[in-house]
Amino acid sequence: MKETVATIRKTSLESIEKATSMQEIEEIRIKLLGKKGEITELSKQMKGLSQEERPLFGQTLNELRDVVTINLETKKEELKNIEKNIRISKEVLDITLPGRGIEVGREHPITETTTFLKEIFLNMGFDISEGPEIEKTEYNFDALNIPEAHPSRDWQDTFYIKENEVLRTHTSPVQVRYMLENKPPFRMICPGKVYRSDYDVSHTPMFHQLEGLMVGDNVSFANLKAILTEFVKKVFGETKVRFRPHFFPFTEPSAEMDVECVICKGDGCRLCKNSGWLEIMGCGMVDPEVLKAVGYDPEEYTGFAFGMGLERVTMLRHGIDDLRAFFENDVRFLRQFK
Ligand code: DAH
């Protein structure tokens, strides 16, 4: 009997030692300690022993069971650790792989230009004002001294909402609203969206303007020239400018302001149509009729006004030649602007 125990002990410890998987360990456990396992069977033989023999045999069997159980548990732990290490080694992160990168959004070039220009005027003491895009014809045309028969009122150029309501065709009505709500002296700008029924390389039905107005006791054409020249230098750097006589219903005298061509520096090229100059904005002294329309006394106050297209300024700043690119939302175009 002793020998049997010794043999079982030896072979079982050997097979536990050799086991390489949890499944094998479980199989060994069943083979030894299961209902019909070798050690279980052995303990059934107790019955056939005498009173004297039993305690010693019991003790021997218990020892065997303990040794086998401890070895099984130890081996289990060992195998668990090995499996864990294999799993971890497979999970290793390759930190040399290139990352996925973060998509960084950018401001639309028109927005960027608008912010840039607003900043310049803010630094020169201008207030910023906004108004509705659906505007009364009274503010969009009448108060601005635009005659009943003026071509810009035409159904073909203007998007009419009702007989006396339009999508504003310029931001000048914001100047009217501002004058009605404020007392001079003041200086203000009004950037915003405007609408005209037009579509080609240089016209889109919606575009952006930035207009400005300065009214006070003694505002002169010299003030207009000084402020607008300073503004243009802040936008395009040291550059020549010129004022050409022009006509606008709401200003008198009126002018168009040109900057030296940003491409050819005055030599003449395709962009400036060989003139060496690029038109940048309209401007002039506020017409007395406009001052009267908002209840100001033209004997007491004078002012100047100006207006520019923000798409045009953006195109000149970045050398873009097709206005429509701004509105097509092609990310390849938009991503070029940092
Ligand atoms: N309102 C004009 C336009 O839409 C631009 C303009 C010109 C505005 C001269 C002004 C100005 O305030 O003085 O074409």
mmCIF file of C-alpha atoms in Angstrom, residues 169-305:
data_model
loop_
_atom_site.group_PDB
_atom_site.id
_atom_site.type_symbol
_atom_site.label_atom_id
_atom_site.label_comp_id
_atom_site.label_asym_id
_atom_site.label_seq_id
_atom_site.Cartn_x
_atom_site.Cartn_y
_atom_site.Cartn_z
ATOM 1 C CA THR A 169 -27.941 95.813 -51.391
ATOM 2 C CA HIS A 170 -25.207 97.489 -49.322
ATOM 3 C CA THR A 171 -24.393 98.094 -45.652
ATOM 4 C CA SER A 172 -25.100 101.836 -45.955
ATOM 5 C CA PRO A 173 -28.567 101.476 -44.312
ATOM 6 C CA VAL A 174 -26.713 100.525 -41.108
ATOM 7 C CA GLN A 175 -25.188 104.007 -41.247
ATOM 8 C CA VAL A 176 -28.691 105.468 -41.487
ATOM 9 C CA ARG A 177 -29.853 103.419 -38.492
ATOM 10 C CA TYR A 178 -26.758 104.446 -36.546
ATOM 11 C CA MET A 179 -27.296 108.157 -37.301
ATOM 12 C CA LEU A 180 -30.933 107.893 -36.175
ATOM 13 C CA GLU A 181 -29.858 106.365 -32.873
ATOM 14 C CA ASN A 182 -26.726 108.415 -32.083
ATOM 15 C CA LYS A 183 -25.682 112.042 -31.822
ATOM 16 C CA PRO A 184 -22.440 113.286 -33.443
ATOM 17 C CA PRO A 185 -19.539 113.333 -33.018
ATOM 18 C CA PHE A 186 -18.956 109.648 -33.747
ATOM 19 C CA ARG A 187 -17.065 107.311 -35.991
ATOM 20 C CA MET A 188 -18.405 103.871 -36.829
ATOM 21 C CA ILE A 189 -17.982 100.947 -39.179
ATOM 22 C CA CYS A 190 -20.591 98.410 -40.260
ATOM 23 C CA PRO A 191 -19.389 95.106 -41.736
ATOM 24 C CA GLY A 192 -21.907 92.591 -43.038
ATOM 25 C CA LYS A 193 -23.538 90.511 -45.761
ATOM 26 C CA VAL A 194 -25.206 92.211 -48.710
ATOM 27 C CA TYR A 195 -27.201 90.882 -51.667
ATOM 28 C CA ARG A 196 -27.440 91.650 -55.358
ATOM 29 C CA SER A 197 -28.799 89.671 -58.240
ATOM 30 C CA ASP A 198 -25.484 88.990 -59.964
ATOM 31 C CA TYR A 199 -23.335 85.954 -60.715
ATOM 32 C CA ASP A 200 -20.034 85.755 -62.622
ATOM 33 C CA VAL A 201 -16.255 85.660 -61.965
ATOM 34 C CA SER A 202 -16.345 88.849 -59.945
ATOM 35 C CA HIS A 203 -19.930 88.849 -58.604
ATOM 36 C CA THR A 204 -21.856 86.538 -56.269
ATOM 37 C CA PRO A 205 -25.464 87.126 -55.149
ATOM 38 C CA MET A 206 -24.293 87.409 -51.552
ATOM 39 C CA PHE A 207 -21.078 89.174 -50.646
ATOM 40 C CA HIS A 208 -19.654 91.217 -47.799
ATOM 41 C CA GLN A 209 -19.060 94.903 -47.332
ATOM 42 C CA LEU A 210 -17.462 97.023 -44.711
ATOM 43 C CA GLU A 211 -18.607 100.615 -44.676
ATOM 44 C CA GLY A 212 -17.734 103.408 -42.331
ATOM 45 C CA LEU A 213 -18.918 106.822 -41.315
ATOM 46 C CA MET A 214 -17.470 109.675 -39.328
ATOM 47 C CA VAL A 215 -19.612 112.707 -38.431
ATOM 48 C CA GLY A 216 -18.748 115.725 -36.311
ATOM 49 C CA ASP A 217 -18.398 119.522 -36.113
ATOM 50 C CA ASN A 218 -15.555 119.898 -38.495
ATOM 51 C CA VAL A 219 -14.989 116.637 -40.342
ATOM 52 C CA SER A 220 -13.262 117.370 -43.639
ATOM 53 C CA PHE A 221 -12.082 115.680 -46.811
ATOM 54 C CA ALA A 222 -8.550 115.961 -45.347
ATOM 55 C CA ASN A 223 -9.706 113.768 -42.428
ATOM 56 C CA LEU A 224 -11.121 111.272 -44.926
ATOM 57 C CA LYS A 225 -7.807 111.119 -46.809
ATOM 58 C CA ALA A 226 -5.749 110.812 -43.635
ATOM 59 C CA ILE A 227 -7.806 108.015 -42.078
ATOM 60 C CA LEU A 228 -8.297 105.991 -45.256
ATOM 61 C CA THR A 229 -4.614 106.314 -46.251
ATOM 62 C CA GLU A 230 -3.574 105.156 -42.782
ATOM 63 C CA PHE A 231 -6.032 102.257 -43.044
ATOM 64 C CA VAL A 232 -4.707 101.140 -46.439
ATOM 65 C CA LYS A 233 -1.117 101.218 -45.134
ATOM 66 C CA LYS A 234 -2.116 99.005 -42.221
ATOM 67 C CA VAL A 235 -3.650 96.513 -44.677
ATOM 68 C CA PHE A 236 -1.164 96.490 -47.557
ATOM 69 C CA GLY A 237 1.947 98.019 -46.016
ATOM 70 C CA GLU A 238 3.735 101.121 -47.332
ATOM 71 C CA THR A 239 2.022 101.741 -50.690
ATOM 72 C CA LYS A 240 0.931 104.603 -52.946
ATOM 73 C CA VAL A 241 -2.739 105.572 -52.975
ATOM 74 C CA ARG A 242 -4.798 107.926 -55.088
ATOM 75 C CA PHE A 243 -8.332 109.363 -55.018
ATOM 76 C CA ARG A 244 -10.290 109.601 -58.274
ATOM 77 C CA PRO A 245 -13.418 111.734 -58.572
ATOM 78 C CA HIS A 246 -16.539 109.602 -58.753
ATOM 79 C CA PHE A 247 -20.258 109.788 -58.134
ATOM 80 C CA PHE A 248 -22.405 108.286 -55.366
ATOM 81 C CA PRO A 249 -25.906 109.544 -54.556
ATOM 82 C CA PHE A 250 -25.121 109.642 -50.804
ATOM 83 C CA THR A 251 -21.818 111.548 -50.908
ATOM 84 C CA GLU A 252 -20.718 114.841 -52.445
ATOM 85 C CA PRO A 253 -17.964 115.187 -53.450
ATOM 86 C CA SER A 254 -17.323 111.478 -53.989
ATOM 87 C CA ALA A 255 -14.194 109.569 -54.889
ATOM 88 C CA GLU A 256 -12.880 106.125 -55.527
ATOM 89 C CA MET A 257 -9.700 105.210 -53.732
ATOM 90 C CA ASP A 258 -7.027 103.176 -55.534
ATOM 91 C CA VAL A 259 -3.916 101.428 -54.210
ATOM 92 C CA GLU A 260 -0.824 100.695 -56.228
ATOM 93 C CA CYS A 261 -1.252 97.242 -57.795
ATOM 94 C CA VAL A 262 -0.227 94.611 -55.231
ATOM 95 C CA ILE A 263 1.156 92.378 -58.015
ATOM 96 C CA CYS A 264 3.114 94.659 -60.391
ATOM 97 C CA LYS A 265 3.719 97.585 -58.030
ATOM 98 C CA GLY A 266 2.493 100.038 -60.614
ATOM 99 C CA ASP A 267 4.174 98.668 -63.747
ATOM 100 C CA GLY A 268 0.949 97.332 -65.206
ATOM 101 C CA CYS A 269 -0.265 93.710 -65.300
ATOM 102 C CA ARG A 270 -3.335 91.580 -65.952
ATOM 103 C CA LEU A 271 -4.803 92.139 -62.456
ATOM 104 C CA CYS A 272 -4.718 95.949 -62.708
ATOM 105 C CA LYS A 273 -5.601 95.883 -66.422
ATOM 106 C CA ASN A 274 -2.283 97.606 -67.108
ATOM 107 C CA SER A 275 -3.249 100.680 -65.136
ATOM 108 C CA GLY A 276 -0.903 100.024 -62.216
ATOM 109 C CA TRP A 277 -3.783 100.766 -59.808
ATOM 110 C CA LEU A 278 -6.439 98.724 -58.042
ATOM 111 C CA GLU A 279 -9.717 100.173 -56.903
ATOM 112 C CA ILE A 280 -10.183 99.481 -53.223
ATOM 113 C CA MET A 281 -13.178 101.499 -52.044
ATOM 114 C CA GLY A 282 -15.715 104.239 -52.632
ATOM 115 C CA CYS A 283 -15.835 107.257 -50.367
ATOM 116 C CA GLY A 284 -16.904 110.867 -50.066
ATOM 117 C CA MET A 285 -18.328 113.622 -47.907
ATOM 118 C CA VAL A 286 -21.814 112.730 -46.672
ATOM 119 C CA ASP A 287 -24.372 114.481 -48.865
ATOM 120 C CA PRO A 288 -26.342 117.186 -46.976
ATOM 121 C CA GLU A 289 -29.534 115.423 -48.157
ATOM 122 C CA VAL A 290 -28.497 112.307 -46.222
ATOM 123 C CA LEU A 291 -27.788 114.339 -43.066
ATOM 124 C CA LYS A 292 -31.190 116.016 -43.390
ATOM 125 C CA ALA A 293 -32.926 112.655 -43.857
ATOM 126 C CA VAL A 294 -31.778 111.575 -40.371
ATOM 127 C CA GLY A 295 -32.556 114.940 -38.767
ATOM 128 C CA TYR A 296 -29.058 116.413 -38.645
ATOM 129 C CA ASP A 297 -28.425 120.063 -39.528
ATOM 130 C CA PRO A 298 -25.897 120.104 -42.429
ATOM 131 C CA GLU A 299 -24.803 123.579 -41.264
ATOM 132 C CA GLU A 300 -23.808 122.082 -37.912
ATOM 133 C CA TYR A 301 -22.335 118.734 -38.905
ATOM 134 C CA THR A 302 -20.260 117.317 -41.713
ATOM 135 C CA GLY A 303 -19.027 113.817 -42.241
ATOM 136 C CA PHE A 304 -17.346 111.380 -44.539
ATOM 137 C CA ALA A 305 -18.295 107.857 -45.504
#
